[in-house]
Coordinates of N, CA and C in Angstrom, one line a residue:
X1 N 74.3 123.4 133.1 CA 75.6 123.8 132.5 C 75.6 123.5 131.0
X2 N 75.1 122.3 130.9 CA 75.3 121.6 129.1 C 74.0 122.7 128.4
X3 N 73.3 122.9 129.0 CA 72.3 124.2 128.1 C 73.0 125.2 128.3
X4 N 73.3 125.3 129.4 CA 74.4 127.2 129.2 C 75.2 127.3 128.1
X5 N 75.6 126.0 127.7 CA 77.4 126.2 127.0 C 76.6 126.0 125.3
X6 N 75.8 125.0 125.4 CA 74.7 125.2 124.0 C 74.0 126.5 123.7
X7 N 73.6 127.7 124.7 CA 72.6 128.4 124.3 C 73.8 129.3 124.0
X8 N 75.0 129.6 124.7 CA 75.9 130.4 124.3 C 76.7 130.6 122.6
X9 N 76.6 128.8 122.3 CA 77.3 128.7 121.3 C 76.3 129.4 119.9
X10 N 75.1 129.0 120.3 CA 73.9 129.5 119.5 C 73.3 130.9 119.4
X11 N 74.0 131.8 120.7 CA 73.8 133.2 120.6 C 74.4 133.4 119.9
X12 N 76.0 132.9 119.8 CA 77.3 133.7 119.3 C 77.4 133.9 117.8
X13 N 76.7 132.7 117.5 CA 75.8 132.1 116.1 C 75.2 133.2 115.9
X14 N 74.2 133.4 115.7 CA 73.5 134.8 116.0 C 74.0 136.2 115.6
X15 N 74.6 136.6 116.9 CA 75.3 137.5 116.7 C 76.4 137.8 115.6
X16 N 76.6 136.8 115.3 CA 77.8 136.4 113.9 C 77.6 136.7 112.4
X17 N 76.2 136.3 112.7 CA 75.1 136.7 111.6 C 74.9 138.3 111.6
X18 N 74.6 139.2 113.1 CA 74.0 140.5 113.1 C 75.5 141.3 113.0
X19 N 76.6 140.8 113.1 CA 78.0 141.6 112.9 C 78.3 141.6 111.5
X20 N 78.2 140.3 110.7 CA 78.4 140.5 109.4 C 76.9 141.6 108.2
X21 N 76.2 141.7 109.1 CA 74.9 142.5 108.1 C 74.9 143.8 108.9
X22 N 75.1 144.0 109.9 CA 75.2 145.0 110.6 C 76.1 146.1 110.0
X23 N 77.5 145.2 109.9 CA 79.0 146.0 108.9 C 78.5 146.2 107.8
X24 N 78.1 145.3 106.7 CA 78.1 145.5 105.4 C 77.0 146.6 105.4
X25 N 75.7 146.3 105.5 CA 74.6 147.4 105.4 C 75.3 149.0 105.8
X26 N 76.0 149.0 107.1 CA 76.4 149.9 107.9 C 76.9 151.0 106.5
X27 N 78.0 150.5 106.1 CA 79.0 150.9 105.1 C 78.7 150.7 104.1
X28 N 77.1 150.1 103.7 CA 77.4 150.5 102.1 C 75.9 151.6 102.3
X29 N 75.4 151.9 103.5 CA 74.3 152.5 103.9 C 74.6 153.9 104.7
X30 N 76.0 153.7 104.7 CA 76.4 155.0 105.8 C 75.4 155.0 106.6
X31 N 75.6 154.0 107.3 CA 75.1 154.6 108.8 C 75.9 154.2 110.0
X32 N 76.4 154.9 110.8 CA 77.3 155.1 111.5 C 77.2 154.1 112.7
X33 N 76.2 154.3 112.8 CA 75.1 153.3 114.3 C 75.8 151.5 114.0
X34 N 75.2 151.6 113.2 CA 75.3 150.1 112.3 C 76.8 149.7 112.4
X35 N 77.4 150.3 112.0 CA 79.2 149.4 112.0 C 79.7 149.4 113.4
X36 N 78.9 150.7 114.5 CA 79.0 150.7 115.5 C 78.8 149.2 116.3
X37 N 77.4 149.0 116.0 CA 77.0 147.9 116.3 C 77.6 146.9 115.9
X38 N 77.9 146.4 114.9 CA 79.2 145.3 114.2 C 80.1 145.2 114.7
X39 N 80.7 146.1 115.2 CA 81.9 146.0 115.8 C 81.7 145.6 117.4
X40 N 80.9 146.4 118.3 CA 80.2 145.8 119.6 C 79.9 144.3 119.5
X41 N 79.4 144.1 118.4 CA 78.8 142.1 118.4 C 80.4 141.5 118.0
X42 N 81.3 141.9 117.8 CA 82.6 141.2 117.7 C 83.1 140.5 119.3
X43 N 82.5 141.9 120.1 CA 83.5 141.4 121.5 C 82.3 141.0 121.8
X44 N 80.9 140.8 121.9 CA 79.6 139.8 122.6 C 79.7 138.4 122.0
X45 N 80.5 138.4 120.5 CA 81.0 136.8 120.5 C 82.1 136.5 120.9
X46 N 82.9 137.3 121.2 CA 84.0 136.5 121.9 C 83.8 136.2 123.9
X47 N 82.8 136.9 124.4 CA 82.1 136.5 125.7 C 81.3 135.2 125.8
X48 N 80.3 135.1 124.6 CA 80.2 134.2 124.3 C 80.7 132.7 124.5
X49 N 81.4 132.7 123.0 CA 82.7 131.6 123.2 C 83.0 131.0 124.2
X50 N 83.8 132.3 125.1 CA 84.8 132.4 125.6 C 84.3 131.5 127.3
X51 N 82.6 131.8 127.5 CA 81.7 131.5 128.1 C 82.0 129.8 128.2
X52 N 81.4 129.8 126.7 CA 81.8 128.0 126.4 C 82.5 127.5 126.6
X53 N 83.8 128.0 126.0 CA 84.7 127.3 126.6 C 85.2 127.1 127.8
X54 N 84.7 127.9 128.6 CA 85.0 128.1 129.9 C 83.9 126.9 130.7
X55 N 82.6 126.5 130.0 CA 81.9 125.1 130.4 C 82.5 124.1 130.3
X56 N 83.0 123.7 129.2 CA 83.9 122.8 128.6 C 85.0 122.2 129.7
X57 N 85.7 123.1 129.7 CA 87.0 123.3 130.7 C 86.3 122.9 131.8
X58 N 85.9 123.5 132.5 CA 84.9 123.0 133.9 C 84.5 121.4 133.8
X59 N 84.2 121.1 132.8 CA 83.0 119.6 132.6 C 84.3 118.7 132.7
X60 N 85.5 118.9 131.7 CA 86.7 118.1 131.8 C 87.3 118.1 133.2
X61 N 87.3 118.9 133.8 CA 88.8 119.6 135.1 C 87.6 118.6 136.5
X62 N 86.4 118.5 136.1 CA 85.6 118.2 136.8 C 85.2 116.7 137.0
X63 N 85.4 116.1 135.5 CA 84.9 114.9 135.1 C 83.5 115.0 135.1
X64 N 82.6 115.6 134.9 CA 81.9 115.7 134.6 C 81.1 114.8 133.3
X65 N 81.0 113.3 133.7 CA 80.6 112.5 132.5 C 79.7 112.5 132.3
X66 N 78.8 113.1 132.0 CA 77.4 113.3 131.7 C 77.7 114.0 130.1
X67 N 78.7 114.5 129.9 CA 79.0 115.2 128.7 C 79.4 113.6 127.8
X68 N 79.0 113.7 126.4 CA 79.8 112.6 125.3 C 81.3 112.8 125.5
X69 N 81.2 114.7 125.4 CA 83.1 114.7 124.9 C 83.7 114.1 125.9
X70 N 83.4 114.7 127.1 CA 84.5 114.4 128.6 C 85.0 112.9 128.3
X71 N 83.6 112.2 128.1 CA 83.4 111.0 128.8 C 84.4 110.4 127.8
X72 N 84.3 110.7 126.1 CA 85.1 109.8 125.2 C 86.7 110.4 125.5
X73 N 86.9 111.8 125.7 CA 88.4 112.6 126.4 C 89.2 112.1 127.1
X74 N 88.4 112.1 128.2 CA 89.1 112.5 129.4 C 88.4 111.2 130.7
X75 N 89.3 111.4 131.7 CA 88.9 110.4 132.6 C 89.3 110.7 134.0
X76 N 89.3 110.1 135.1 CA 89.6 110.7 136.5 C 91.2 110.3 136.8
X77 N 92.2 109.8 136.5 CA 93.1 109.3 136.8 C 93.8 110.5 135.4
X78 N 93.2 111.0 135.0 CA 94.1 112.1 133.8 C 94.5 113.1 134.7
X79 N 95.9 113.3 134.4 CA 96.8 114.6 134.9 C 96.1 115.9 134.5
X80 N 96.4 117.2 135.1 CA 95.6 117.9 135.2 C 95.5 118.9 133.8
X81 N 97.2 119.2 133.1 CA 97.4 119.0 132.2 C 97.0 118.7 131.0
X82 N 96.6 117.3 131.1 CA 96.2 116.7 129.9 C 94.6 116.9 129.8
X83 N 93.8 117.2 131.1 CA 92.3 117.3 131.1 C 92.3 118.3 130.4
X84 N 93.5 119.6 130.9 CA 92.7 121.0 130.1 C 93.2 120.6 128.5
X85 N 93.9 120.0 128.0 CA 94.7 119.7 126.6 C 93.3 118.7 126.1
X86 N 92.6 118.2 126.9 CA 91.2 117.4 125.7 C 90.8 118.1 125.5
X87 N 90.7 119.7 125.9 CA 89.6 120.7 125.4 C 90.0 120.6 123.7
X88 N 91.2 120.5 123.3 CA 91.4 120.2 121.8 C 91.9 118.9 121.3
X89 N 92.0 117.7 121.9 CA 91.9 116.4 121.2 C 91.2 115.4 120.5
X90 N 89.4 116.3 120.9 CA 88.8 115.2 119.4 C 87.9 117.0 118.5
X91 N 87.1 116.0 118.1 CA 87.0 117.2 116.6 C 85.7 118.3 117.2
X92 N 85.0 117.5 118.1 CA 84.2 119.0 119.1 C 84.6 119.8 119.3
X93 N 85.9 119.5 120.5 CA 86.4 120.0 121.2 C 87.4 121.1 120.6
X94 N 88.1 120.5 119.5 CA 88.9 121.6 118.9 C 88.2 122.6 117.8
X95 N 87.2 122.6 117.2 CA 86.5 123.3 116.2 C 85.9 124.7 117.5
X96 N 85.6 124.3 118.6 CA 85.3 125.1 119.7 C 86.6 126.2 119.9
X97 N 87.9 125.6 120.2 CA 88.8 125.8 120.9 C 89.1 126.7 119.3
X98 N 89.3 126.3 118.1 CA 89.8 127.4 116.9 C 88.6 128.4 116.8
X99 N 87.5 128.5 116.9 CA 86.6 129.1 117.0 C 86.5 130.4 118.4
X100 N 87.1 130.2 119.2 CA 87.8 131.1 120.7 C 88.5 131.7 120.1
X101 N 89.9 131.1 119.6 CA 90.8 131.9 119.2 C 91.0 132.7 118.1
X102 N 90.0 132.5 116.9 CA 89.1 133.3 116.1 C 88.4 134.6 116.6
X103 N 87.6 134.2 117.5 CA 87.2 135.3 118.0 C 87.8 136.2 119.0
X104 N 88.6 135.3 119.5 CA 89.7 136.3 120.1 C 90.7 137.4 119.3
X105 N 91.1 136.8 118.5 CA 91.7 138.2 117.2 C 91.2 138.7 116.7
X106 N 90.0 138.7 116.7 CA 88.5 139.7 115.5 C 88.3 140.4 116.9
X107 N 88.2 140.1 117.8 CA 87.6 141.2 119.3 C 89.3 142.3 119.6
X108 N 90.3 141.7 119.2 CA 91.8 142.4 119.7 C 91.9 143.4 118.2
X109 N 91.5 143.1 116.7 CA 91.5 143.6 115.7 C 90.7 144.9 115.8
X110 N 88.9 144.8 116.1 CA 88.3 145.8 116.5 C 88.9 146.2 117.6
X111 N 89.2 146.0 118.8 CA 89.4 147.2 119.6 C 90.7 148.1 119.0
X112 N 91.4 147.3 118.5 CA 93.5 148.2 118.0 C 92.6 149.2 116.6
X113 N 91.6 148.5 116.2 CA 92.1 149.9 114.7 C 90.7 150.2 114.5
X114 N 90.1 150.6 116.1 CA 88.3 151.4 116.6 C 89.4 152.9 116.1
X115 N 89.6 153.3 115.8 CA 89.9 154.5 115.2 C 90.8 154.4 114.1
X116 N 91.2 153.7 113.2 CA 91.7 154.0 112.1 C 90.6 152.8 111.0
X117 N 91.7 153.7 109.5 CA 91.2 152.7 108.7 C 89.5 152.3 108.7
X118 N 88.7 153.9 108.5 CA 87.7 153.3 109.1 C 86.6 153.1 107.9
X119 N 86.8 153.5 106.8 CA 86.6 153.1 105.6 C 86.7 151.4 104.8
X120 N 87.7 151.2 105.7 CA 87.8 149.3 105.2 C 87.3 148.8 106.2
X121 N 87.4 149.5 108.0 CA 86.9 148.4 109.3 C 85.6 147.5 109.0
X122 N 84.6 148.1 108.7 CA 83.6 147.6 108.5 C 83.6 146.1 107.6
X123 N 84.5 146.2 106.3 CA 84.7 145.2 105.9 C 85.2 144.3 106.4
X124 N 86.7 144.6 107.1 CA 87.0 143.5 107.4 C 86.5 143.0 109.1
X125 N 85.8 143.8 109.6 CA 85.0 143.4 110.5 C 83.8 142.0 109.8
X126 N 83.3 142.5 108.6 CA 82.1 141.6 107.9 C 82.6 140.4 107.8
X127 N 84.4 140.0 107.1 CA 84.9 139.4 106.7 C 84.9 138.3 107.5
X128 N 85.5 139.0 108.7 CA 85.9 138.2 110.0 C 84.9 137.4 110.4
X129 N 83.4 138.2 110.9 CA 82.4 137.3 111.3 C 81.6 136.5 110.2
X130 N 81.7 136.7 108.8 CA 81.4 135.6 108.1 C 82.2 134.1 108.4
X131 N 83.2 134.1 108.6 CA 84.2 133.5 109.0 C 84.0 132.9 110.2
X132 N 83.8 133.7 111.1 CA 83.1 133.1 112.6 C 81.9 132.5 112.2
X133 N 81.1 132.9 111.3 CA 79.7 132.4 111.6 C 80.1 130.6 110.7
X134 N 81.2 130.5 109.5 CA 81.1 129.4 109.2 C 81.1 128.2 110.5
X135 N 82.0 128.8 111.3 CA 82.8 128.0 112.4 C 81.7 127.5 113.3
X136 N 80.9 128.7 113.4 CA 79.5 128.8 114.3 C 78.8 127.8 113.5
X137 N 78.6 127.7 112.5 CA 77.9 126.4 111.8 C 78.0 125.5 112.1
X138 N 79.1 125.2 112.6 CA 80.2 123.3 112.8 C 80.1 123.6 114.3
X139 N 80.0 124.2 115.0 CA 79.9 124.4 116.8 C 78.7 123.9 116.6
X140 N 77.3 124.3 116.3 CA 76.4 124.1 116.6 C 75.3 123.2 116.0
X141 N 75.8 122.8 114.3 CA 75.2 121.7 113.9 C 75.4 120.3 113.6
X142 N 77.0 120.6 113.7 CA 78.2 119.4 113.0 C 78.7 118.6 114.4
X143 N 79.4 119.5 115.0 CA 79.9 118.6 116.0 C 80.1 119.4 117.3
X144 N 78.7 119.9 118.1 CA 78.3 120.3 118.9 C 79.4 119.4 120.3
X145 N 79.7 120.1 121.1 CA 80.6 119.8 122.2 C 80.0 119.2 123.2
X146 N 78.7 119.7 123.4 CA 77.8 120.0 124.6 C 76.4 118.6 124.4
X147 N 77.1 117.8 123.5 CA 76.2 116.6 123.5 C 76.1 116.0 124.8
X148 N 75.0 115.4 125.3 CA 74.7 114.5 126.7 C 74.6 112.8 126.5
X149 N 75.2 112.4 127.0 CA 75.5 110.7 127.2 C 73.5 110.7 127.2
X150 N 72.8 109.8 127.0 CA 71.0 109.4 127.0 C 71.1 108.3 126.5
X151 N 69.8 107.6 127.7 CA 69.4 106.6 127.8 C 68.0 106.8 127.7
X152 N 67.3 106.3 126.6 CA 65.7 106.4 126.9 C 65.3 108.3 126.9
X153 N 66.0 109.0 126.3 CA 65.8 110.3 126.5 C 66.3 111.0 128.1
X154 N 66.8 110.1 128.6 CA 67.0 110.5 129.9 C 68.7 110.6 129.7
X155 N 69.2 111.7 130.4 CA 70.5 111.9 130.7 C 71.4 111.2 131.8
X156 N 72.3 110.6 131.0 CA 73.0 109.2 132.7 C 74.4 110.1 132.5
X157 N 74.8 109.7 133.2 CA 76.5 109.7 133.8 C 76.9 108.5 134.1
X158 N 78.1 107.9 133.1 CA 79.0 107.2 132.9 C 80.3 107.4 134.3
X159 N 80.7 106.3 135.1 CA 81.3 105.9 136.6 C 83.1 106.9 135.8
X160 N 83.4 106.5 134.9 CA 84.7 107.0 134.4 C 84.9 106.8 132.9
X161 N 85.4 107.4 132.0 CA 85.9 108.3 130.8 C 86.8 107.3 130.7
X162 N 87.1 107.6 128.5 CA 87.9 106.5 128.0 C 89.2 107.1 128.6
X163 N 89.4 108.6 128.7 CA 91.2 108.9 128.3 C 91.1 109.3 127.4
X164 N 92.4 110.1 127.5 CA 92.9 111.0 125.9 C 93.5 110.2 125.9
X165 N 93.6 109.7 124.4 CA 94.7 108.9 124.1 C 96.3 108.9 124.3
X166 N 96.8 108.0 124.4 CA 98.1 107.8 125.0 C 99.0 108.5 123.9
X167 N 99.0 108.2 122.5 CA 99.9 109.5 121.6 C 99.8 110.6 122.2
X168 N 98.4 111.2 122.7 CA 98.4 112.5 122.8 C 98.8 113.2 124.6
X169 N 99.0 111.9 125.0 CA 99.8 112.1 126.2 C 101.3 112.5 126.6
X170 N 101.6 113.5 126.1 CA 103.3 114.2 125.9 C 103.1 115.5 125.4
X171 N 104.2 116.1 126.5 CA 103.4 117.9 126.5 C 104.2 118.6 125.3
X172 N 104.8 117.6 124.4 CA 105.0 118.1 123.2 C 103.9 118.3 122.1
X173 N 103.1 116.8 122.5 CA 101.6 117.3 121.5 C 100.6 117.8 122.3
X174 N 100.5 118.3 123.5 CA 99.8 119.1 124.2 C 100.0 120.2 123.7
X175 N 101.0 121.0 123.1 CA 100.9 122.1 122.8 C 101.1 122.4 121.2
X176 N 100.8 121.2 120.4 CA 101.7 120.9 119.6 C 100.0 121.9 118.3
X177 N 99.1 121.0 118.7 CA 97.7 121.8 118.4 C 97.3 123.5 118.1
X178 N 97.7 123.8 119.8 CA 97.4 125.5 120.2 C 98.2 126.1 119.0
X179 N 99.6 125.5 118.9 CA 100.5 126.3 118.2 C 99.7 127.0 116.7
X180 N 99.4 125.1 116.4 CA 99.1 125.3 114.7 C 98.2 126.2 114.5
X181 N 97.0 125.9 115.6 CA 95.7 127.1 115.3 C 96.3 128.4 115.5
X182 N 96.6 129.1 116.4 CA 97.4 130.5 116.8 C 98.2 131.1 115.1
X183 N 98.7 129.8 114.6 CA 99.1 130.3 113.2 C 98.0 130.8 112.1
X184 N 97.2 128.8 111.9 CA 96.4 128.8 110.7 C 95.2 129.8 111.0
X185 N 94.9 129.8 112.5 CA 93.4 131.3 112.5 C 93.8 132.7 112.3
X186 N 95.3 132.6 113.1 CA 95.5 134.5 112.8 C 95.5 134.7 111.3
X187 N 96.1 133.7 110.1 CA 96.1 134.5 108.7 C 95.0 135.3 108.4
X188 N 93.1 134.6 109.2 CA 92.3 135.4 108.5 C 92.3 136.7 108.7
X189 N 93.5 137.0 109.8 CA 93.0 138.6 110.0 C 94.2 139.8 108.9
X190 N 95.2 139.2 108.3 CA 95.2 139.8 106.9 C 94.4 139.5 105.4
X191 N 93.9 138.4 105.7 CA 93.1 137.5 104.8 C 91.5 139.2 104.8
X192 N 91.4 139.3 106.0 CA 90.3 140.0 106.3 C 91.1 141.8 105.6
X193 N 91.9 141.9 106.0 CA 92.0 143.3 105.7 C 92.2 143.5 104.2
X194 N 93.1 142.4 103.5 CA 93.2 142.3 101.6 C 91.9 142.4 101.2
X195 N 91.0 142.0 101.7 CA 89.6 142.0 101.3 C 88.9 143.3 101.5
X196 N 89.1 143.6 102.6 CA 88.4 145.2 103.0 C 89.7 146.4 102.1
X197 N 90.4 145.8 102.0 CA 91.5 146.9 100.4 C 91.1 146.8 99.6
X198 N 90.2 145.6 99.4 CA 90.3 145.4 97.7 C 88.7 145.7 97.1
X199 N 87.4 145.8 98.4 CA 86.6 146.0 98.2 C 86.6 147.8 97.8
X200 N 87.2 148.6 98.8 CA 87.4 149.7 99.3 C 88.6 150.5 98.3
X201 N 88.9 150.0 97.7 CA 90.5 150.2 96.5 C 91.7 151.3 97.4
X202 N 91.6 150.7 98.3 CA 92.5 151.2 99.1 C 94.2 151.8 98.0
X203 N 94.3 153.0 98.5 CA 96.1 153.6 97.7 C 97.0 153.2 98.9
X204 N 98.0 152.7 97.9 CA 98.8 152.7 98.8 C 99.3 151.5 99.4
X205 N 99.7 151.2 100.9 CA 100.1 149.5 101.2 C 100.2 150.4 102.9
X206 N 99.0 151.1 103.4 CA 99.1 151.2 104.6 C 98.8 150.0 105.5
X207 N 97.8 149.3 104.7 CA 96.7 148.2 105.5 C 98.2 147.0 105.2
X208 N 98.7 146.9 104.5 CA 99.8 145.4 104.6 C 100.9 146.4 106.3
X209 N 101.0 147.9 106.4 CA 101.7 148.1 107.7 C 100.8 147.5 108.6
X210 N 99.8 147.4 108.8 CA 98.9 147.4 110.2 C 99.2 145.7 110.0
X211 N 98.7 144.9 109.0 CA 98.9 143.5 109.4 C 100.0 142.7 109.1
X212 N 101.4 144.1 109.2 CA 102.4 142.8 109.3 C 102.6 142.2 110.5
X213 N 102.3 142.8 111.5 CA 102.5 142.7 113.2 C 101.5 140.8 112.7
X214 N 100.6 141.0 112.5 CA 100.2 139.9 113.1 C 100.8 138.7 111.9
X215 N 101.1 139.2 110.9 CA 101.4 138.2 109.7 C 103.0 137.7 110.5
X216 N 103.4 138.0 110.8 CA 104.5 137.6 111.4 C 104.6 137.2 112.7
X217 N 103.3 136.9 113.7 CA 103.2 136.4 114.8 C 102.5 135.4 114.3
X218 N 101.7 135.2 113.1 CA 101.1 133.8 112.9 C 102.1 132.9 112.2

């Protein structure tokens, strides 16, 4: 499982890379194939991810202490609640968890405007997975989720986990996290389109219609 959720985070990595050169080349190469493709590797990183986090979630809901995160997280006497809420209480765990919901609005962006604006998509398709790929940097070199407790090169399992900390035990700061990221990650997706305007010299203020929907849900 701890290699599944590593090799996933490393594909997404990857592909984050082949979405941002895919787009730009695509459109400044006219080739149709190519943004095609950039746009397809949007929703294979959000499967990805989505993959991982979905290890993650399992390793916590499970106790699974053979993981660093779970074990420093989470513990067997934690409500059930709060086990899925360590998915974002130390700095692994949540760079993963902003990183999901990143890629979850760059995969809901491509599918809503696969037919319009198709002169800037590419851009702000590029924008986005530049963006992802920073994140992908810190998933996979900084503060990897999917570290293993070792002894001697050998992988042990720890009897029971420290706990999420008792601050963060109240389902006011259980949700208090999800909120901020749902805010601070949706801006890049006007962040993304000012950019695909301004490369593209867009007339007009169509692209501020399409992202006020989300500028006012973040």
């Amino acid at each position: 499982m701890e290699n599944l959720g590593s090799l996933a985070i490393l594909m997404a990595f990857c592909v984050a890379l082949c979405a941002t050169l895919a787009s730009v080349v695509g459109r400044v190469k006219r080739k149709p194939f190519l943004i095609v493709s950039g746009a397809r590797a949007v929703y294979c990183i959000w499967a990805l991810i989505t993959l991982a986090g979905g290890i993650l979630i399992y390793a916590l809901m499970t106790g699974d202490f053979r993981f660093a995160y779970v074990a420093e997280h989470s513990n067997r006497a934690l409500p059930t609640v709060y086990k899925f809420a360590a998915w974002w209480s130390g700095q692994e765990g949540s760079l993963l968890f902003w990183t999901w919901l990143l890629s979850t609005y760059a995969a809901v962006v491509a599918f809503t405007n696969r037919r319009r604006h198709r002169d800037m998509m590419p851009w702000v398709t590029a924008t986005l997975a530049t963006i992802q790929t920073f994140f992908l940097v810190l998933n996979n070199f900084v503060a990897n989720p999917f570290k293993m407790l070792a002894t001697d090169g050998l992988i042990v399992r720890v009897q029971d986990g420290n706990g999420l900390s008792p601050v963060l035990q109240y389902p006011a700061m259980a949700i208090h996290p999800p909120m901020l990221y749902l805010g601070y990650v949706g801006f890049a997706v006007p962040f993304a389109f000012a950019i695909g305007s301004l490369i593209t010299r867009q007339p007009g203020d169509a692209w501020i219609h399409t992202t006020r929907r989300w500028t006012l849900v973040t």
